[in-house]
Short mmCIF file of C-alpha atoms in Angstrom, two decimals:
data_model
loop_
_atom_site.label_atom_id
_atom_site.label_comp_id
_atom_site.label_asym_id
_atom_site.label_seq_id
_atom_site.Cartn_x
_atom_site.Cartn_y
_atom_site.Cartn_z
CA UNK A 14 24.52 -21.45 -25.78
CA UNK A 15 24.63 -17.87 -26.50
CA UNK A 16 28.08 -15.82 -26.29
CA UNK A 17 28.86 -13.08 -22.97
CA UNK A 18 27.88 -10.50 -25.73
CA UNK A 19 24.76 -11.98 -26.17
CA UNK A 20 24.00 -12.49 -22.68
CA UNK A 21 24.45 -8.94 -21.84
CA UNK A 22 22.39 -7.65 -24.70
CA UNK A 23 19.88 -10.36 -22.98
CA UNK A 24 20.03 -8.40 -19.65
CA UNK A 25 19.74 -5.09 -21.47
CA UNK A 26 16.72 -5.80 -23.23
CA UNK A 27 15.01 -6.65 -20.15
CA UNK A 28 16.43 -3.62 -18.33
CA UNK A 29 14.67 -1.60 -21.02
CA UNK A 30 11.51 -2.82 -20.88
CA UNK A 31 13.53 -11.90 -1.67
CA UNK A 32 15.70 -10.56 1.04
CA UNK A 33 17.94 -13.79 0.87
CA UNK A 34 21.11 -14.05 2.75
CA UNK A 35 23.99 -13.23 1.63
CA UNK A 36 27.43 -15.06 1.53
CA UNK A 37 30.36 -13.45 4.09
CA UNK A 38 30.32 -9.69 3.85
CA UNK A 39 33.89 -8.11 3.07
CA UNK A 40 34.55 -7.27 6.42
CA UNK A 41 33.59 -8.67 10.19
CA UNK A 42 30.68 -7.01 11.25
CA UNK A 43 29.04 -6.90 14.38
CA UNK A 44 25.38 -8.58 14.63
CA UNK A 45 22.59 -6.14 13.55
CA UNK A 46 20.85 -4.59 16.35
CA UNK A 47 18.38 -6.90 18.35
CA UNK A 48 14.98 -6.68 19.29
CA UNK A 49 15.53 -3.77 22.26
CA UNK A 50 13.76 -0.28 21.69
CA UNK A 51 15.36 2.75 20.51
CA UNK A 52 17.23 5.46 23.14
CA UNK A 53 15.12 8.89 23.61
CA UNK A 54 17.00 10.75 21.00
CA UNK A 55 19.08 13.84 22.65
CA UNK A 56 19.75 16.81 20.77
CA UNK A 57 17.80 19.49 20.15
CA UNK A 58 14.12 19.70 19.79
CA UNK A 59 12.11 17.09 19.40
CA UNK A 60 11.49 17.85 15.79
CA UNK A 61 14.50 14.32 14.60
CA UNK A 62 17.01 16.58 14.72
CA UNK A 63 18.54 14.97 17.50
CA UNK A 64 19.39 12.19 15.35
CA UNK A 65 21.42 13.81 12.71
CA UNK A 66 23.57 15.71 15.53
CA UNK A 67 24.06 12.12 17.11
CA UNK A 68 25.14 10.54 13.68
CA UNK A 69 26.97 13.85 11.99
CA UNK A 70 29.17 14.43 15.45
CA UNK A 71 29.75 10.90 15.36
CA UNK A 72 31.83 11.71 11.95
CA UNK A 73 32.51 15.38 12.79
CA UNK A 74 35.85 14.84 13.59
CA UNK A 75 37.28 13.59 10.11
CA UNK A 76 38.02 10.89 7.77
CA UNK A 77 39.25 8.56 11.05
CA UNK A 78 35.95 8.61 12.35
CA UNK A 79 34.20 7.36 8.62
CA UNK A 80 37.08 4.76 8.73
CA UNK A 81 36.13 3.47 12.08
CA UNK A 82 32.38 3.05 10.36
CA UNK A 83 33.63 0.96 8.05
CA UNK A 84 34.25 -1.74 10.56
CA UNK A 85 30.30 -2.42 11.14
CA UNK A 86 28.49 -0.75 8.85
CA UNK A 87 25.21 -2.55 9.92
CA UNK A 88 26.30 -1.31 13.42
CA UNK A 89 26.49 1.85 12.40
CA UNK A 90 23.12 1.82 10.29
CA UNK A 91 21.30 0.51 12.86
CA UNK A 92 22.49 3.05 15.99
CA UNK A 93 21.52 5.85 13.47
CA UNK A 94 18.34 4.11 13.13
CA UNK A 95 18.03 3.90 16.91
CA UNK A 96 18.18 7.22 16.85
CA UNK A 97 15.46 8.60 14.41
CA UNK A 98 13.12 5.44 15.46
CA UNK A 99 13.14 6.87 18.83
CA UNK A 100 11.57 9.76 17.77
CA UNK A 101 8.64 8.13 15.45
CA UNK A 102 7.91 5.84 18.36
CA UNK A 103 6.92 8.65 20.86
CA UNK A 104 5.10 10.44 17.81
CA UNK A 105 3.12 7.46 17.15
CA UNK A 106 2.24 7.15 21.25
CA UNK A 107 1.14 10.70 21.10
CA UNK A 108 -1.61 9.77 18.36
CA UNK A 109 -2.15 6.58 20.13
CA UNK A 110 -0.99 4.43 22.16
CA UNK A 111 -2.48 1.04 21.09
CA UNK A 112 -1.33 2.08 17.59
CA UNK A 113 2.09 2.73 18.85
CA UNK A 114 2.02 -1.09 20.76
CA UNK A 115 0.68 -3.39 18.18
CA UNK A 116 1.86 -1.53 14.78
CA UNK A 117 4.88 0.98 15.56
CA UNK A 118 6.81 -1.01 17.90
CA UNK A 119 6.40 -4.10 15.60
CA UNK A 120 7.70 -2.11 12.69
CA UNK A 121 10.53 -0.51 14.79
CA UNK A 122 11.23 -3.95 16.12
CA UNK A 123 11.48 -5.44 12.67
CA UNK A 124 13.89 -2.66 11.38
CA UNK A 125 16.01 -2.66 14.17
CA UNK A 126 16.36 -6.70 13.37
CA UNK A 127 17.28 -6.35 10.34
CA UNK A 128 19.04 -8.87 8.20
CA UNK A 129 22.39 -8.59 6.06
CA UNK A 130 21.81 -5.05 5.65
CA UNK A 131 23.40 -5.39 2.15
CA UNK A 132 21.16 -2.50 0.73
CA UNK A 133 22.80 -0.13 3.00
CA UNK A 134 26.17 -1.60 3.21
CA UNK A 135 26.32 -0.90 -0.99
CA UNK A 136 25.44 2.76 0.12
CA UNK A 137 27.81 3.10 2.31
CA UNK A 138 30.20 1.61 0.56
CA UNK A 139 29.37 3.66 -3.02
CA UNK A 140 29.62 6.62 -1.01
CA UNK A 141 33.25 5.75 0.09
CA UNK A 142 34.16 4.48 -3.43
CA UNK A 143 33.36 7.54 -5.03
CA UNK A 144 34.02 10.57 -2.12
CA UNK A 145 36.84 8.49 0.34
CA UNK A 146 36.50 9.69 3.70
CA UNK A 147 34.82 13.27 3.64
CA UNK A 148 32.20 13.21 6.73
CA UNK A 149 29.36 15.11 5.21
CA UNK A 150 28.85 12.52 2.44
CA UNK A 151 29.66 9.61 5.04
CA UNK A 152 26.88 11.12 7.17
CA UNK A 153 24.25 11.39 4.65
CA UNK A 154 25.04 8.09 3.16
CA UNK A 155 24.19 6.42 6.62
CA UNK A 156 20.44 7.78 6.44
CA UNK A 157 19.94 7.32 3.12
CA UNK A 158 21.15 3.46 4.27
CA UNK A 159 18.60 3.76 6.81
CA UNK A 160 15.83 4.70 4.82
CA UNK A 161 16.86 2.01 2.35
CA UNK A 162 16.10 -0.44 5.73
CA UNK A 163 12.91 1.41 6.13
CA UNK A 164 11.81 0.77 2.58
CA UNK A 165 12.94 -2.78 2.75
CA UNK A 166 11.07 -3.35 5.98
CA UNK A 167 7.59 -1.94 3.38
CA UNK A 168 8.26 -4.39 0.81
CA UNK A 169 8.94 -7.59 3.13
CA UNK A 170 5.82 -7.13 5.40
CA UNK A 171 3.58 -6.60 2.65
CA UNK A 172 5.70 -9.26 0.17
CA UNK A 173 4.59 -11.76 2.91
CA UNK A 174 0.67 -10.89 2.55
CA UNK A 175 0.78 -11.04 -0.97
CA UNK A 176 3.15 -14.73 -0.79
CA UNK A 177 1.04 -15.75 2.37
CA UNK A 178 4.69 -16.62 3.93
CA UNK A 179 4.15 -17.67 7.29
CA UNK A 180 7.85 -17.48 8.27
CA UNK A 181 9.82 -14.19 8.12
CA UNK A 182 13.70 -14.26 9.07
CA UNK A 183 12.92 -17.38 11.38
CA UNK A 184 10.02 -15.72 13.05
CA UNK A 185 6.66 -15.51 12.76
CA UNK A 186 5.75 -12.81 9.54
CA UNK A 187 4.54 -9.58 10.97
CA UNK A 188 0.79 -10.71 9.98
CA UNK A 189 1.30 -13.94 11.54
CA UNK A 190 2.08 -12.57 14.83
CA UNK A 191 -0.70 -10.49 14.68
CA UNK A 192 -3.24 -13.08 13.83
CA UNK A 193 -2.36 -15.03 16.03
CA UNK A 194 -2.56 -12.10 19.40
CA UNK A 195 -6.26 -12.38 18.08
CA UNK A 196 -7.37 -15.63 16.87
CA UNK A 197 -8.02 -16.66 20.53
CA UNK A 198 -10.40 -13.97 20.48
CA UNK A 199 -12.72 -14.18 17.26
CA UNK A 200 -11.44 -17.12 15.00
CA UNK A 201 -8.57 -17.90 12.98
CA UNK A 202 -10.50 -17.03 9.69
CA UNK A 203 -11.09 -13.20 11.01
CA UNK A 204 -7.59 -12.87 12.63
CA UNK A 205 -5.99 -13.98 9.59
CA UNK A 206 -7.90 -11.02 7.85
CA UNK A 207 -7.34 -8.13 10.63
CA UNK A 208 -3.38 -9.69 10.71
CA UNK A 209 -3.08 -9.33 6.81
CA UNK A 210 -4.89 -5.64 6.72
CA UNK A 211 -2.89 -4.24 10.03
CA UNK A 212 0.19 -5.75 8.11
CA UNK A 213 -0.63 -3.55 5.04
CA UNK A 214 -0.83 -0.46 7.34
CA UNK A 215 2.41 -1.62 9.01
CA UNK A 216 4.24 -1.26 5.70
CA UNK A 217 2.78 1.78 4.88
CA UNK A 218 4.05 3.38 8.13
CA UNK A 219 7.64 1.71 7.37
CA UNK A 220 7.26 3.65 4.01
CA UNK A 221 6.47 6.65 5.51
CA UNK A 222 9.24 7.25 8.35
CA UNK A 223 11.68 6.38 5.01
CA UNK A 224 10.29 9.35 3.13
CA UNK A 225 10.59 11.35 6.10
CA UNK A 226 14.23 10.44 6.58
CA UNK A 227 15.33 11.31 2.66
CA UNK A 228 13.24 14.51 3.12
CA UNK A 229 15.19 15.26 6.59
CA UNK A 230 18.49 14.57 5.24
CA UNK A 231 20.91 17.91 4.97
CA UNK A 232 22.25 17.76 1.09
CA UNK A 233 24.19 20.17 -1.15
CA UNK A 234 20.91 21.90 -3.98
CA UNK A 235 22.51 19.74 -7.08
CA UNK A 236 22.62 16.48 -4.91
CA UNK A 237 19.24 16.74 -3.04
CA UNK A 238 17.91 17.34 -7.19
CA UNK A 239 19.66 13.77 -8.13
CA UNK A 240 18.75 11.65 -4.35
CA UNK A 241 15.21 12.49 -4.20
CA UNK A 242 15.02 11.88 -8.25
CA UNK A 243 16.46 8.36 -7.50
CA UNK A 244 14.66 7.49 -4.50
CA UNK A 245 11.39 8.33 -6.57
CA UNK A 246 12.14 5.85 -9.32
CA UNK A 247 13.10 3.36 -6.52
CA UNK A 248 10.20 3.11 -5.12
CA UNK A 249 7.68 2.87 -8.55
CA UNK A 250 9.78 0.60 -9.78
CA UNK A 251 10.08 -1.26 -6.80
CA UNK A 252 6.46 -1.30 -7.09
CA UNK A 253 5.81 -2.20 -10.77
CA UNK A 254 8.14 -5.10 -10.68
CA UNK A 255 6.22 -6.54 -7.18
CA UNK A 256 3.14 -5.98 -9.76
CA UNK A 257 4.40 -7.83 -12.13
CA UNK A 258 5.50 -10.70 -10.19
CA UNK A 259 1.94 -10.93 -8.68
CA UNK A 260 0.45 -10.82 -12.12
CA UNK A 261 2.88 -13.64 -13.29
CA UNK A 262 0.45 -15.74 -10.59
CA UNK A 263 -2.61 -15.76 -12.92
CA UNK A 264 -1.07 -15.27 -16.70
CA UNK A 265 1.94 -17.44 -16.16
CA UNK A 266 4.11 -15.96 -18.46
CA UNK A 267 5.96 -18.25 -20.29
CA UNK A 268 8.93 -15.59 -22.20
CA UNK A 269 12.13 -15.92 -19.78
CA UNK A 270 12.66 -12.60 -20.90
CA UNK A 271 9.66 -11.28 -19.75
CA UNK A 272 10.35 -12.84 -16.31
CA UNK A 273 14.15 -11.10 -16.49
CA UNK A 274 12.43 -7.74 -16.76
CA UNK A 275 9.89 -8.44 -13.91
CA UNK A 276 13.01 -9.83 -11.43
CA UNK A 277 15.00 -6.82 -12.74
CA UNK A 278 12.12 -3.90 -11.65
CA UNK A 279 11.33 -6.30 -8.50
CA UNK A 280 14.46 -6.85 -7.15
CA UNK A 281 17.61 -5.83 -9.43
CA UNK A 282 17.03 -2.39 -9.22
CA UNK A 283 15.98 -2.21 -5.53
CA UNK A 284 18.53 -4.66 -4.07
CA UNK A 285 21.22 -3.65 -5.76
CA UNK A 286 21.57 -1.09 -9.35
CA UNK A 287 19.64 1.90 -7.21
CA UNK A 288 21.33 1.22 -3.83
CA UNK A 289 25.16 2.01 -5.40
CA UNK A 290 23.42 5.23 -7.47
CA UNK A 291 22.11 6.69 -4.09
CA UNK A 292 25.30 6.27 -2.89
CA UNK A 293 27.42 7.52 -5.57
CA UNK A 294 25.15 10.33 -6.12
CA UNK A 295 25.47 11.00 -2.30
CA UNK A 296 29.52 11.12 -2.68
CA UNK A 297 28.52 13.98 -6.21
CA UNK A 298 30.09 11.50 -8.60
CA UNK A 299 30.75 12.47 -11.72
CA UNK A 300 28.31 11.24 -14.75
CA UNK A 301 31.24 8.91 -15.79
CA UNK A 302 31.12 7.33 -12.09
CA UNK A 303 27.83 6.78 -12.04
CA UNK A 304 26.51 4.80 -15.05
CA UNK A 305 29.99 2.64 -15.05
CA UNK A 306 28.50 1.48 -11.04
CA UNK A 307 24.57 1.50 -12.78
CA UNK A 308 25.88 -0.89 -15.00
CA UNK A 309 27.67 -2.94 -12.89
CA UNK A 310 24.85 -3.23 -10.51
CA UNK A 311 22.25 -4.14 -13.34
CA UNK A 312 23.92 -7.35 -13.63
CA UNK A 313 24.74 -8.04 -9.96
CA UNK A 314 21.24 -7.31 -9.48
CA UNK A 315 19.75 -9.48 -11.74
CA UNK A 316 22.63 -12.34 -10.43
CA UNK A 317 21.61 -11.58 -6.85
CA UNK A 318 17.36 -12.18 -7.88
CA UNK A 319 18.64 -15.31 -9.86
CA UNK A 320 20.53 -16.55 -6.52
CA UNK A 321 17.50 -15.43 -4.62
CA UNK A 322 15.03 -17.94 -7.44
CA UNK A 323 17.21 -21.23 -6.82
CA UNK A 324 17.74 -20.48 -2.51
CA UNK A 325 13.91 -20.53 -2.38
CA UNK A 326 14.12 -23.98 -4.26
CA UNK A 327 17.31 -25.58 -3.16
CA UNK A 328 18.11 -23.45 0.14
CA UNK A 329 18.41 -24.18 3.62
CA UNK A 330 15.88 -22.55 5.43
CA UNK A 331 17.93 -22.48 8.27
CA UNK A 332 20.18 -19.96 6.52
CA UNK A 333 17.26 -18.60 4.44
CA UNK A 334 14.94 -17.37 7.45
CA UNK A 335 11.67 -18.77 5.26
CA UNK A 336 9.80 -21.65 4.30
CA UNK A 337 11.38 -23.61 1.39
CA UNK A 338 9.66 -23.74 -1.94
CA UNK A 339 7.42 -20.54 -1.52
CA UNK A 340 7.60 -19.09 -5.00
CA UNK A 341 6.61 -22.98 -6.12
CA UNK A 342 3.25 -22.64 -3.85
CA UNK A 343 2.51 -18.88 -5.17
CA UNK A 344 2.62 -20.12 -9.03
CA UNK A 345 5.77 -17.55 -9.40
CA UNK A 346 7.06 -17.72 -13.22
CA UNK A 347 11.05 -17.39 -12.04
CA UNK A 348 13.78 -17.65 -14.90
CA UNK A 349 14.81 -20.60 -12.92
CA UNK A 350 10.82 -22.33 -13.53
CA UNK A 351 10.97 -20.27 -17.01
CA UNK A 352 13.77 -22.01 -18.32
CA UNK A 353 12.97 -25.52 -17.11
CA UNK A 354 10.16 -25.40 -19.15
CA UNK A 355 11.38 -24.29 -22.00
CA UNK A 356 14.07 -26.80 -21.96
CA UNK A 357 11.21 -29.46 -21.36
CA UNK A 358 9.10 -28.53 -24.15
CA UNK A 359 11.85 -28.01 -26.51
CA UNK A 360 12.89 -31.72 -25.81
CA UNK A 361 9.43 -32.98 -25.43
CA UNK A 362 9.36 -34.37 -21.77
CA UNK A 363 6.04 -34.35 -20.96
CA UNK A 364 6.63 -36.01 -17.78
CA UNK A 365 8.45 -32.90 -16.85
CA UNK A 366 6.17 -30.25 -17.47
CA UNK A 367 3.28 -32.50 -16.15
CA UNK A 368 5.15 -32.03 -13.03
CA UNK A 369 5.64 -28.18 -13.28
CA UNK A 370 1.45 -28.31 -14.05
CA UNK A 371 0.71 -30.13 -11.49
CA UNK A 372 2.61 -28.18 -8.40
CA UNK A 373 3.12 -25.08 -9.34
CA UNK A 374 0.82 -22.56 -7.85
CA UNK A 375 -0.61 -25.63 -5.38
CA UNK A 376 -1.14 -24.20 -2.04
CA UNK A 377 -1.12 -27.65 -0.73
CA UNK A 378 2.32 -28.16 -1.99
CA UNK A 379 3.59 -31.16 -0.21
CA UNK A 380 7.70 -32.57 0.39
CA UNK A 381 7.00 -35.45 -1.97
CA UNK A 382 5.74 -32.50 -4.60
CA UNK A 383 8.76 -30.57 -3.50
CA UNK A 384 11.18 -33.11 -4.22
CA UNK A 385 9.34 -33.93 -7.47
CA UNK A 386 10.08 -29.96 -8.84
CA UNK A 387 13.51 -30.11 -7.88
CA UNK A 388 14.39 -33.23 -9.87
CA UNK A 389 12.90 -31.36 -12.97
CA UNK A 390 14.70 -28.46 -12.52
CA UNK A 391 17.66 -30.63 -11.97
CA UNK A 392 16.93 -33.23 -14.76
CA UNK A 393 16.13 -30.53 -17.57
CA UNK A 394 19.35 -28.67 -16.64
CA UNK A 395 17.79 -25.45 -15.93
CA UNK A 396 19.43 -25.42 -12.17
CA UNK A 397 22.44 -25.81 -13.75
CA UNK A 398 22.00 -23.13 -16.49
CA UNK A 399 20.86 -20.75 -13.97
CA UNK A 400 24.56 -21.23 -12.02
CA UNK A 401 26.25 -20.63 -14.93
CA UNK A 402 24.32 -17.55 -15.67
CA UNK A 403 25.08 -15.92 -12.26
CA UNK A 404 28.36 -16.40 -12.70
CA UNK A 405 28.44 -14.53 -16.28
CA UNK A 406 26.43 -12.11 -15.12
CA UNK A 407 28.56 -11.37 -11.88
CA UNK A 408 31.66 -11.45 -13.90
CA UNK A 409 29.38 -8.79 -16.23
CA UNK A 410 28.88 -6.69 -13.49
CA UNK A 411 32.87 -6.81 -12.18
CA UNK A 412 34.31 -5.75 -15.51
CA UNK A 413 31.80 -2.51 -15.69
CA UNK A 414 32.79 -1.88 -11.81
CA UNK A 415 36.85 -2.19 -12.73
CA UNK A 416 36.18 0.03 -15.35
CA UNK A 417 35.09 3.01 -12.36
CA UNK A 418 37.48 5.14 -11.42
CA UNK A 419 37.00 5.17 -7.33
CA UNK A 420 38.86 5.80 -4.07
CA UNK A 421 40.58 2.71 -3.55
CA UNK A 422 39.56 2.50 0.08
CA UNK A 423 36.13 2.17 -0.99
CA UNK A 424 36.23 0.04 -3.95
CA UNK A 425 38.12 -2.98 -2.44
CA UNK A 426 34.98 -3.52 -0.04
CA UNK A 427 32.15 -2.42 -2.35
CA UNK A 428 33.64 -5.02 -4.99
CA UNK A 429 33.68 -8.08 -2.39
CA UNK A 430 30.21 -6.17 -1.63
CA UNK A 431 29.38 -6.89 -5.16
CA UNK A 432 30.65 -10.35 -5.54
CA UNK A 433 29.03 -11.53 -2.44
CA UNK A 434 25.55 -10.23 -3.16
CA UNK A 435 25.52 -11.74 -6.36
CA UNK A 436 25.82 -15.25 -4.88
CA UNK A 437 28.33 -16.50 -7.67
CA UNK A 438 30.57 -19.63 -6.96
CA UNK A 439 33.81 -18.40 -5.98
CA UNK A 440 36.91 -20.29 -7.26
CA UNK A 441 35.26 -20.93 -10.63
CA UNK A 442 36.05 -20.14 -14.10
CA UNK A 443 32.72 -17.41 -14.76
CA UNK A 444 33.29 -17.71 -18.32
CA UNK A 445 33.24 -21.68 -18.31
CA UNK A 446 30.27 -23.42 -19.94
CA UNK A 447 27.61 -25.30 -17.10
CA UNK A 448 28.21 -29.17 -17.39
CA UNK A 449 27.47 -31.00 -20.05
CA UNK A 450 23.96 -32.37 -20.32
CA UNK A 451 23.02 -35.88 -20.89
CA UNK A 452 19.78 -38.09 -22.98
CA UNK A 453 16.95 -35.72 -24.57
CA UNK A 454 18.25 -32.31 -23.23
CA UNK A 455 21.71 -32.75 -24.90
CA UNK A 456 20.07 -32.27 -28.40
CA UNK A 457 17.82 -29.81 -26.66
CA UNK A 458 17.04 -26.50 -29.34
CA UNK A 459 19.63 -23.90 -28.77
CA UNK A 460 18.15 -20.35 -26.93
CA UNK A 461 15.16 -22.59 -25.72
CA UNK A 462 15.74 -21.06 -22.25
CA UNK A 463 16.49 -17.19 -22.85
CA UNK A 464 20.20 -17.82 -24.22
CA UNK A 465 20.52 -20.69 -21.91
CA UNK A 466 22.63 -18.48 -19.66
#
């Protein structure tokens, strides 16, 4: 097994180069907002504006008002959203109105959902690590949390194309639902194709209405510079690593650090590293500030696509909101399918990486094949190694975050925040080895797996 030193350098070799749920946020929160329609926006004009007076008098009055955010930050995320969706919706009736039914109200809908909001609630919470209660920052950091929701809402409708996921959050995935409103009408096989392209157009709008609400947000000249530059390499990278993970379909890359660097531009970065720099560089932290919470995000992130790569395996979907064993069906080369056959190989099991042959990428995928992965991934110890390497990494990630210097009324949250997202097992030693493994894989070559960690 290789050291913590060597696990980091791991991490930042890669870093060079699935919306899951989390565990209990830091703080009671109220449920995110439900399926209702936005409120006309008030305020003046017609132009949005009306939904940054809403949100900035909400925190006009002074650091009380940010501190009684802090109780539900989803809450809070979501009536600001309520807000500025109000506003798209009757600009989207104006070019259309059947445009405005099927597509904008589906994608205003699905926002307004929402899930854990954890994207936003490491905004918010940067924000108040690094700037404590002043209202201007608070206020800014809430859109930029919204827009974060916008974005996510773009990369789970099309994710769900591209993965052919059927379930979405418990419901029906935004192309599902609007396959099926047609199938009646002209076949299954051309729904399906009309619900997958109006899908693609749906996350395009989602994209869209997030620009606009970066663009629209009121910032100081040297902070608008360092937002807009971060949101900009959010979004390619967000890109390059959904890219990449599509690619891993047909080449099945076998290098476990090659699949670290895809999970780290597909989700690391997105879910977690860029969210705390957008909020930070909200607050005008200092340079200092900054890369110590980059750093510690880099390996929460990576922890938190890890955690993601064994709940699609091994979680309930119940808590999950999707259909169990969906990266298995795609053909998806996770560190988690990476490092179970590496460990095979090295040990020679055949048996086991007949079974990762045969299933992997199979449609069809059935329970029985289900259960058959799982016992590999149990059996060659790569479940286990994949624990343990959460838990280093989250650790990781904590000692660069206690290294910040931040408001203390921030950081207490944001590290819970942390700790949470990253799905390690709380109560455990992070710098204790996995179990001990048993027959073949006990003698198995050392750094088969990517530093086994």
């Amino acid at each position: 097994m290789a050291n913590t030193e060597t696990t980091e350098e791991t991490v930042r070799r890669a870093t060079d180069a699935k919306d899951h749920a989390a565990t209990a946020p830091p703080r009671p929160v109220a449920a995110a907002p439900g399926a209702s329609f936005p409120h006309t926006p008030t305020g003046e004009g017609q132009d949005g504006t009306g939904a940054w007076t809403a949100m900035s008098g909400l925190l006009s009055a002074g650091p009380a008002d940010v501190r009684a955010v802090d109780a539900d930050v989803p809450g809070a995320v979501g009536r600001m959203l309520d807000h500025m969706l109000a506003e798209r919706l009757r600009r989207a009736r104006l070019a259309d109105p059947r445009f405005a039914e099927e597509l904008a109200e589906r994608v205003t809908r699905f926002t307004l959902q929402g899930g854990k909001r954890t994207r936003a609630q490491l905004v918010w919470w940067a924000s108040r690590a690094c700037a404590g209660g002043d209202p201007a920052s608070a206020a800014a950091a809430l859109r930029i949390a919204g827009a974060l929701e916008l974005l996510q809402t773009c990369a789970l409708v099309h994710d769900d194309v591209m993965d052919r996921a059927a379930l979405r959050r418990g419901r029906p995935a935004l192309h599902a639902e609007l396959a099926g409103k047609y199938a009646g009408q002209v076949g299954q096989e051309r729904a399906g194709r009309f619900g997958q392209a109006a899908a693609v157009l749906a996350g395009d709008l989602a994209l869209a209405w997030a620009d606009d609400l970066v663009a629209e947000t009121p910032l100081a000249p040297r902070v608008q510079v360092a937002v807009r530059r971060l949101w900009s390499d959010l979004r390619t990278e967000m890109v390059a690593g959904q890219y990449l993970d599509v690619e891993g379909t047909v080449t099945a890359p076998r290098s476990p650090l090659r699949v670290l660097r895809a999970a780290r531009l597909k989700s690391a970065l997105y879910s977690v590293e860029r969210p705390l720099a957008l909020g930070a560089a909200v607050a005008g932290a200092d340079e200092a500030t900054l890369r110590r919470l980059c750093d510690a995000g880099r390996f929460v992130g990576m922890a938190f696509q890890l955690r993601d790569d064994l709940d699609d395996v091994f979680g309930n979907p119940r808590q999950t909101g999707k259909t169990c064993g969906g990266d298995i069906r795609e053909g998806k080369q996770t560190y988690l399918v990476a490092a179970a056959r590496a460990r095979a190989e090295a040990a020679g099991d055949g048996a086991a990486t007949a079974v990762l042959d045969r299933w992997l990428g199979d449609a069809e995928l059935t329970e029985r094949g289900l259960a058959e992965v799982r016992d590999v991934l149990v059996a060659t110890g790569a479940r286990a190694t994949v624990e343990a390497k959460i838990d280093r990494l989250a650790a990781q990630g904590l000692r660069h975050f206690d290294g910040a210097r931040l408001e203390e009324e921030g950081a207490g949250p944001l590290r819970a925040l942390l700790l949470a997202a990253a799905g390690a097992r709380l109560g455990r030693d992070a710098a204790a080895p996995p179990p001990p493994e048993h027959g073949r894989y006990a003698t198995r070559a050392r750094g088969s797996a990517g530093g086994g960690r």
